[in-house]
Short mmCIF file of C-alpha atoms in Angstrom, two decimals:
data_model
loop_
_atom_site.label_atom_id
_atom_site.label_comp_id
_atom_site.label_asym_id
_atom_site.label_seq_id
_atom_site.Cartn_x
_atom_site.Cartn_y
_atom_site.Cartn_z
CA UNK A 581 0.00 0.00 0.00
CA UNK A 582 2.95 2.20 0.86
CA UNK A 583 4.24 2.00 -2.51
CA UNK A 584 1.05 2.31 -4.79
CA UNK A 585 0.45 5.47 -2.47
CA UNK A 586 3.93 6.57 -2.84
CA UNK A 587 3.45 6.19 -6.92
CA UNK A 588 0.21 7.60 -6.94
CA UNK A 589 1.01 10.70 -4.95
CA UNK A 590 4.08 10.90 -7.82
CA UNK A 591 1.80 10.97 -11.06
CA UNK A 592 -0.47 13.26 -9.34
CA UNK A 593 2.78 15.40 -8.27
CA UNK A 594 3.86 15.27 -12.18
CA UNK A 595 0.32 15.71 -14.17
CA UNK A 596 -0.02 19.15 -12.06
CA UNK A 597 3.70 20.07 -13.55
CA UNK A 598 2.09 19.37 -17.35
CA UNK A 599 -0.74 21.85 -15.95
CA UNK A 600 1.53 24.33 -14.98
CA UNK A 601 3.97 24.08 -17.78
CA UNK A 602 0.99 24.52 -20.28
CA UNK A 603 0.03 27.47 -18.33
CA UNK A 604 3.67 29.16 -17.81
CA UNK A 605 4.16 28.42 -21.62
CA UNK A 606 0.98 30.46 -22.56
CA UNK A 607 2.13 33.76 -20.50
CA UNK A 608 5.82 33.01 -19.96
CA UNK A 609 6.08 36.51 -23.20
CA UNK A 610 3.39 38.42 -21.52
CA UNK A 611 4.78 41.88 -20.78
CA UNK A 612 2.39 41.13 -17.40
CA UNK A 613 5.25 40.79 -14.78
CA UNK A 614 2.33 40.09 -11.67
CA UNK A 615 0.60 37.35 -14.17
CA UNK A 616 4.64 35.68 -14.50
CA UNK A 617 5.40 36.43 -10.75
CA UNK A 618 1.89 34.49 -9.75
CA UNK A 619 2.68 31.74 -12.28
CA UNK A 620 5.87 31.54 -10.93
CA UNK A 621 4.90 31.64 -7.36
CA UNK A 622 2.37 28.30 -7.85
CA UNK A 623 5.50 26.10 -9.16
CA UNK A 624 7.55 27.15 -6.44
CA UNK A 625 4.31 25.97 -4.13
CA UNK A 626 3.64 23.05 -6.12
CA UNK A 627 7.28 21.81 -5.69
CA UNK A 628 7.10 22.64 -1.75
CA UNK A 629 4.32 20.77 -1.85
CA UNK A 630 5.76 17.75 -3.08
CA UNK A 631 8.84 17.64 -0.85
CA UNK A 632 6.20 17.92 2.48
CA UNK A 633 4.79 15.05 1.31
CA UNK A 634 7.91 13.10 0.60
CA UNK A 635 8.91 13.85 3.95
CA UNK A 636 6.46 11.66 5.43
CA UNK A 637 7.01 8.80 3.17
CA UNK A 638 9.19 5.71 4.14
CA UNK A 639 12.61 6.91 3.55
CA UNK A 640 13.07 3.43 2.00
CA UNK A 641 10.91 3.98 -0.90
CA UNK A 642 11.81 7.43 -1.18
CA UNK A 643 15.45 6.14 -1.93
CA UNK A 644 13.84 3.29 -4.03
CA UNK A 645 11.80 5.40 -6.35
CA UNK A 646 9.73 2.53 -7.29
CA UNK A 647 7.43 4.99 -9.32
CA UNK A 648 10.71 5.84 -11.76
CA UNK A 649 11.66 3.72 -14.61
CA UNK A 650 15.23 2.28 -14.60
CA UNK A 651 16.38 5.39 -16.66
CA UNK A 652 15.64 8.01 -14.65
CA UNK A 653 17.21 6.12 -11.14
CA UNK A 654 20.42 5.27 -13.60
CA UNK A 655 20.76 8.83 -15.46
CA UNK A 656 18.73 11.27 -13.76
CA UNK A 657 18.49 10.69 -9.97
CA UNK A 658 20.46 12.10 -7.50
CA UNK A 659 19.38 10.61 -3.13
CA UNK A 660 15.84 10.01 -4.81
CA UNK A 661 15.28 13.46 -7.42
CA UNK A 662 17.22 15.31 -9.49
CA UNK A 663 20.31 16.98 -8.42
CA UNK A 664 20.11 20.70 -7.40
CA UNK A 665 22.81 21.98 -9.47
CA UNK A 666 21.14 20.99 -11.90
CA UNK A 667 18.74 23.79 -12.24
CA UNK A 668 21.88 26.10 -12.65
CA UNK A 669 23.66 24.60 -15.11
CA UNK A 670 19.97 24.61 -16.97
CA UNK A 671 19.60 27.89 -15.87
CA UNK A 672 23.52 28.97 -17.85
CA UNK A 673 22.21 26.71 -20.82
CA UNK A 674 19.15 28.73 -21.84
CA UNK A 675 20.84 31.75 -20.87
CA UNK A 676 23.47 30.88 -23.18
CA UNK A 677 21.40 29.99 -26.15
CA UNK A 678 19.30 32.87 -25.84
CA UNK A 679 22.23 35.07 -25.54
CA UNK A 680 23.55 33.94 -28.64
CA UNK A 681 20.02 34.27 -30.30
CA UNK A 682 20.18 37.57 -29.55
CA UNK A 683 23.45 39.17 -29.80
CA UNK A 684 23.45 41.13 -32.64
CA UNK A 685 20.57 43.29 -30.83
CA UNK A 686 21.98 43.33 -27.76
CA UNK A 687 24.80 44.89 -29.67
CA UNK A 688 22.47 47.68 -30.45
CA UNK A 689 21.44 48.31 -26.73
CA UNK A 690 18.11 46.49 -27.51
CA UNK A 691 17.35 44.57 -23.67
CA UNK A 692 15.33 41.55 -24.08
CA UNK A 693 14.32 40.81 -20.62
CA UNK A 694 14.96 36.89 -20.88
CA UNK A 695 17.27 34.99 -19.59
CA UNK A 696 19.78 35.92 -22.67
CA UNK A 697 19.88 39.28 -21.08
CA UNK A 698 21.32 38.37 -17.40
CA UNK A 699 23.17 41.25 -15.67
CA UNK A 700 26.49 40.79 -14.07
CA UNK A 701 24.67 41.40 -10.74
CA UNK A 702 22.37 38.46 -11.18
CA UNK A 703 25.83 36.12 -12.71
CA UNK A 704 27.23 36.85 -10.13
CA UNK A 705 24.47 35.92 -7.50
CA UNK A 706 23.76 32.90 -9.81
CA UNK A 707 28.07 31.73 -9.69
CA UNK A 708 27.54 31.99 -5.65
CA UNK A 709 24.43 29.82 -5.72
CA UNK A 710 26.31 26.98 -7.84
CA UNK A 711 29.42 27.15 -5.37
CA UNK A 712 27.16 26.83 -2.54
CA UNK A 713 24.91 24.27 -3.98
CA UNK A 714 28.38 21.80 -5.11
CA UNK A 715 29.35 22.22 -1.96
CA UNK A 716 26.20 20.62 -0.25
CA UNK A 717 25.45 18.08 -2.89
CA UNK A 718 28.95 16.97 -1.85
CA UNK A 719 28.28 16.68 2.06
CA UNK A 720 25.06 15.06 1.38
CA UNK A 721 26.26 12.52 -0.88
CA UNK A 722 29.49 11.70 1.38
CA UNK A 723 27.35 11.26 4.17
CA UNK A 724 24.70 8.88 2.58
CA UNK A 725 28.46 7.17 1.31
CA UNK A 726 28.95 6.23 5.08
CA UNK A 727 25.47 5.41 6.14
CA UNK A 728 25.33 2.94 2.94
CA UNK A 729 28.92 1.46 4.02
CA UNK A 730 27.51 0.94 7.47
CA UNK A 731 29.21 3.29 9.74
CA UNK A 732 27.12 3.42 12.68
CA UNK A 733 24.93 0.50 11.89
CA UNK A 734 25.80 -1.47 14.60
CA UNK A 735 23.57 -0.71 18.10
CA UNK A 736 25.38 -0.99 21.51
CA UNK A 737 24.19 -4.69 22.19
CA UNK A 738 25.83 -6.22 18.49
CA UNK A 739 22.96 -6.21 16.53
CA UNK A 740 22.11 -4.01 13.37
CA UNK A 741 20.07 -0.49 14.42
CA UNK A 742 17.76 -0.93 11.82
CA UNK A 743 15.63 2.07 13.16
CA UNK A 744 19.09 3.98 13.47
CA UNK A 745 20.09 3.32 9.66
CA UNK A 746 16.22 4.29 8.40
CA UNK A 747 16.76 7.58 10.72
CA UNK A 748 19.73 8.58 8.79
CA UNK A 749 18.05 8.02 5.46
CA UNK A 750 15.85 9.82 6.23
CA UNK A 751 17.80 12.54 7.39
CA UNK A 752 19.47 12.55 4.39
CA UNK A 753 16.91 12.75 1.98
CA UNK A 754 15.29 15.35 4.11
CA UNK A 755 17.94 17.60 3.74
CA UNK A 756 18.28 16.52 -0.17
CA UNK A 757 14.70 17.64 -0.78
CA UNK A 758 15.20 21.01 1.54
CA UNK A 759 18.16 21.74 -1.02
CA UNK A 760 16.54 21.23 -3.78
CA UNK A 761 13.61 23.55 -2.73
CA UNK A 762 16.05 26.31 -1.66
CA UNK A 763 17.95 26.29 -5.24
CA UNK A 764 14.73 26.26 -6.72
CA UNK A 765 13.67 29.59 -4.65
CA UNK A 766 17.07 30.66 -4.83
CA UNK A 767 16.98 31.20 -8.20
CA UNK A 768 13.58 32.42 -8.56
CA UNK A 769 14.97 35.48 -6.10
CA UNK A 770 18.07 36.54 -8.63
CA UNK A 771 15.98 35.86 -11.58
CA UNK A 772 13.31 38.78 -12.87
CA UNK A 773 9.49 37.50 -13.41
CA UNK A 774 9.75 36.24 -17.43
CA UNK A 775 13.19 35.80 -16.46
CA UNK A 776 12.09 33.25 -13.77
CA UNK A 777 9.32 32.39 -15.88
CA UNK A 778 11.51 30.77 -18.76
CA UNK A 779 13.54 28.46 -16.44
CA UNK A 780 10.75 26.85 -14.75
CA UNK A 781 9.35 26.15 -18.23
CA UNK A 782 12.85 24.46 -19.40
CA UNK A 783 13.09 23.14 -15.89
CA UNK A 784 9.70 21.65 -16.57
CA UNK A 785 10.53 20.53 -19.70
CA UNK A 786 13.76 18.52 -18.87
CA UNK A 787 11.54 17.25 -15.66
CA UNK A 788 8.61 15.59 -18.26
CA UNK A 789 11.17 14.62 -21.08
CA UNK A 790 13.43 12.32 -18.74
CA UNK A 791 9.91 10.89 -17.31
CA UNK A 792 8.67 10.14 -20.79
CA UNK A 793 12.24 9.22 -22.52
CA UNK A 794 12.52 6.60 -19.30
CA UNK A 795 9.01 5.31 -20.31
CA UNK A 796 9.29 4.96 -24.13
CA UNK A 797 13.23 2.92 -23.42
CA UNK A 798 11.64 0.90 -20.73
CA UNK A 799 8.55 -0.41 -23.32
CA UNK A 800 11.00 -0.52 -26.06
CA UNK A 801 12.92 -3.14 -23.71
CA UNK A 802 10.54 -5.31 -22.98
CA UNK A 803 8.93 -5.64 -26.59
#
């Protein structure tokens, strides 16, 4: 029951991110920046959402991910989602293919307003959040390193602490979700509205594709 739950709660989680992609597409030009900033303001929700009700799953599916196909555990997950640095180095992709896009009128002084047309205030803030978000990633993963080689698995009397080990999981992943939701925010603060508005959909987008790429290789597989 845990798991169907567990997988339930997840395609529930990811047909309200096709909703709000749909809708964030649709506005994500409007020159509207309180329609962008609201739009903006319900994924950041939706994905807080999400990670409150993770944290009151069994840490041991949580880890698991028995709702994710083989592709996206192998390729895509990082202590049960995807890892937060990843958002940044989305977030310099776009920005760099935009910027290139539009180059010869930002040569002319013409602004934009996407995320082609980043300040050096806002690279700046956005090179601090990738430093600071590396060096997390790494303390996280170390430590689920020495909880998975058993370091402080064994309780006082000899035998395993079972309870102990699922503690620290959980810990873990706790603290793996909080960073994710803090990059996401994070980024959402340096970024303007449409700015903001054009990562989530690309964030979205990368999201969906590696659920439905994982699908289509798994059915492929078992033809």
């Amino acid at each position: 029951m845990e798991v169907e739950a567990a997988t339930r709660r997840f395609h529930l989680w990811l047909r309200a991110l096709r909703g709000l992609r749909r809708e964030r597409r649709a506005a994500r030009w409007a020159d509207d920046p309180a329609l962008l900033g609201a739009l903006v303001g319900r994924f950041v929700a939706h994905v807080e959402c999400y990670t409150a009700a993770r944290a009151e799953m069994d840490p041991v599916w949580t880890l698991s991910a028995p709702w994710a196909s083989p592709v996206e555990r192998g390729a895509a997950y990082w202590l049960a989602g995807w890892r937060p640095t990843t958002l940044v180095h989305l977030l310099y992709t776009e920005s760099g293919r935009r910027f290139e896009a539009q180059l010869p009128d930002l040569l002319l002084g013409v602004s934009s307003g996407n995320l082609g047309d980043l300040s050096p205030s806002q690279l700046a803030q956005i090179d601090d959040l990738q430093r600071r978000t590396v060096a997390e990633e790494d303390g996280l993963s170390r430590e689920m390193a020495l909880v998975q080689e058993g370091h402080g698995a064994v309780a006082a009397g000899g035998e395993v602490d079972v309870d102990g080990i699922v503690g620290r999981v959980r810990g873990v992943l706790g603290r793996a979700d909080a960073l994710r939701l803090r990059t996401v925010k994070r980024a959402v603060e340096i970024l303007e509205p449409a700015q903001a508005a054009e990562l989530l959909v690309a964030a979205a987008d990368m999201e969906i594709g590696f659920r439905e790429f994982g699908l289509k290789y798994s059915s492929a597989r078992s033809d």
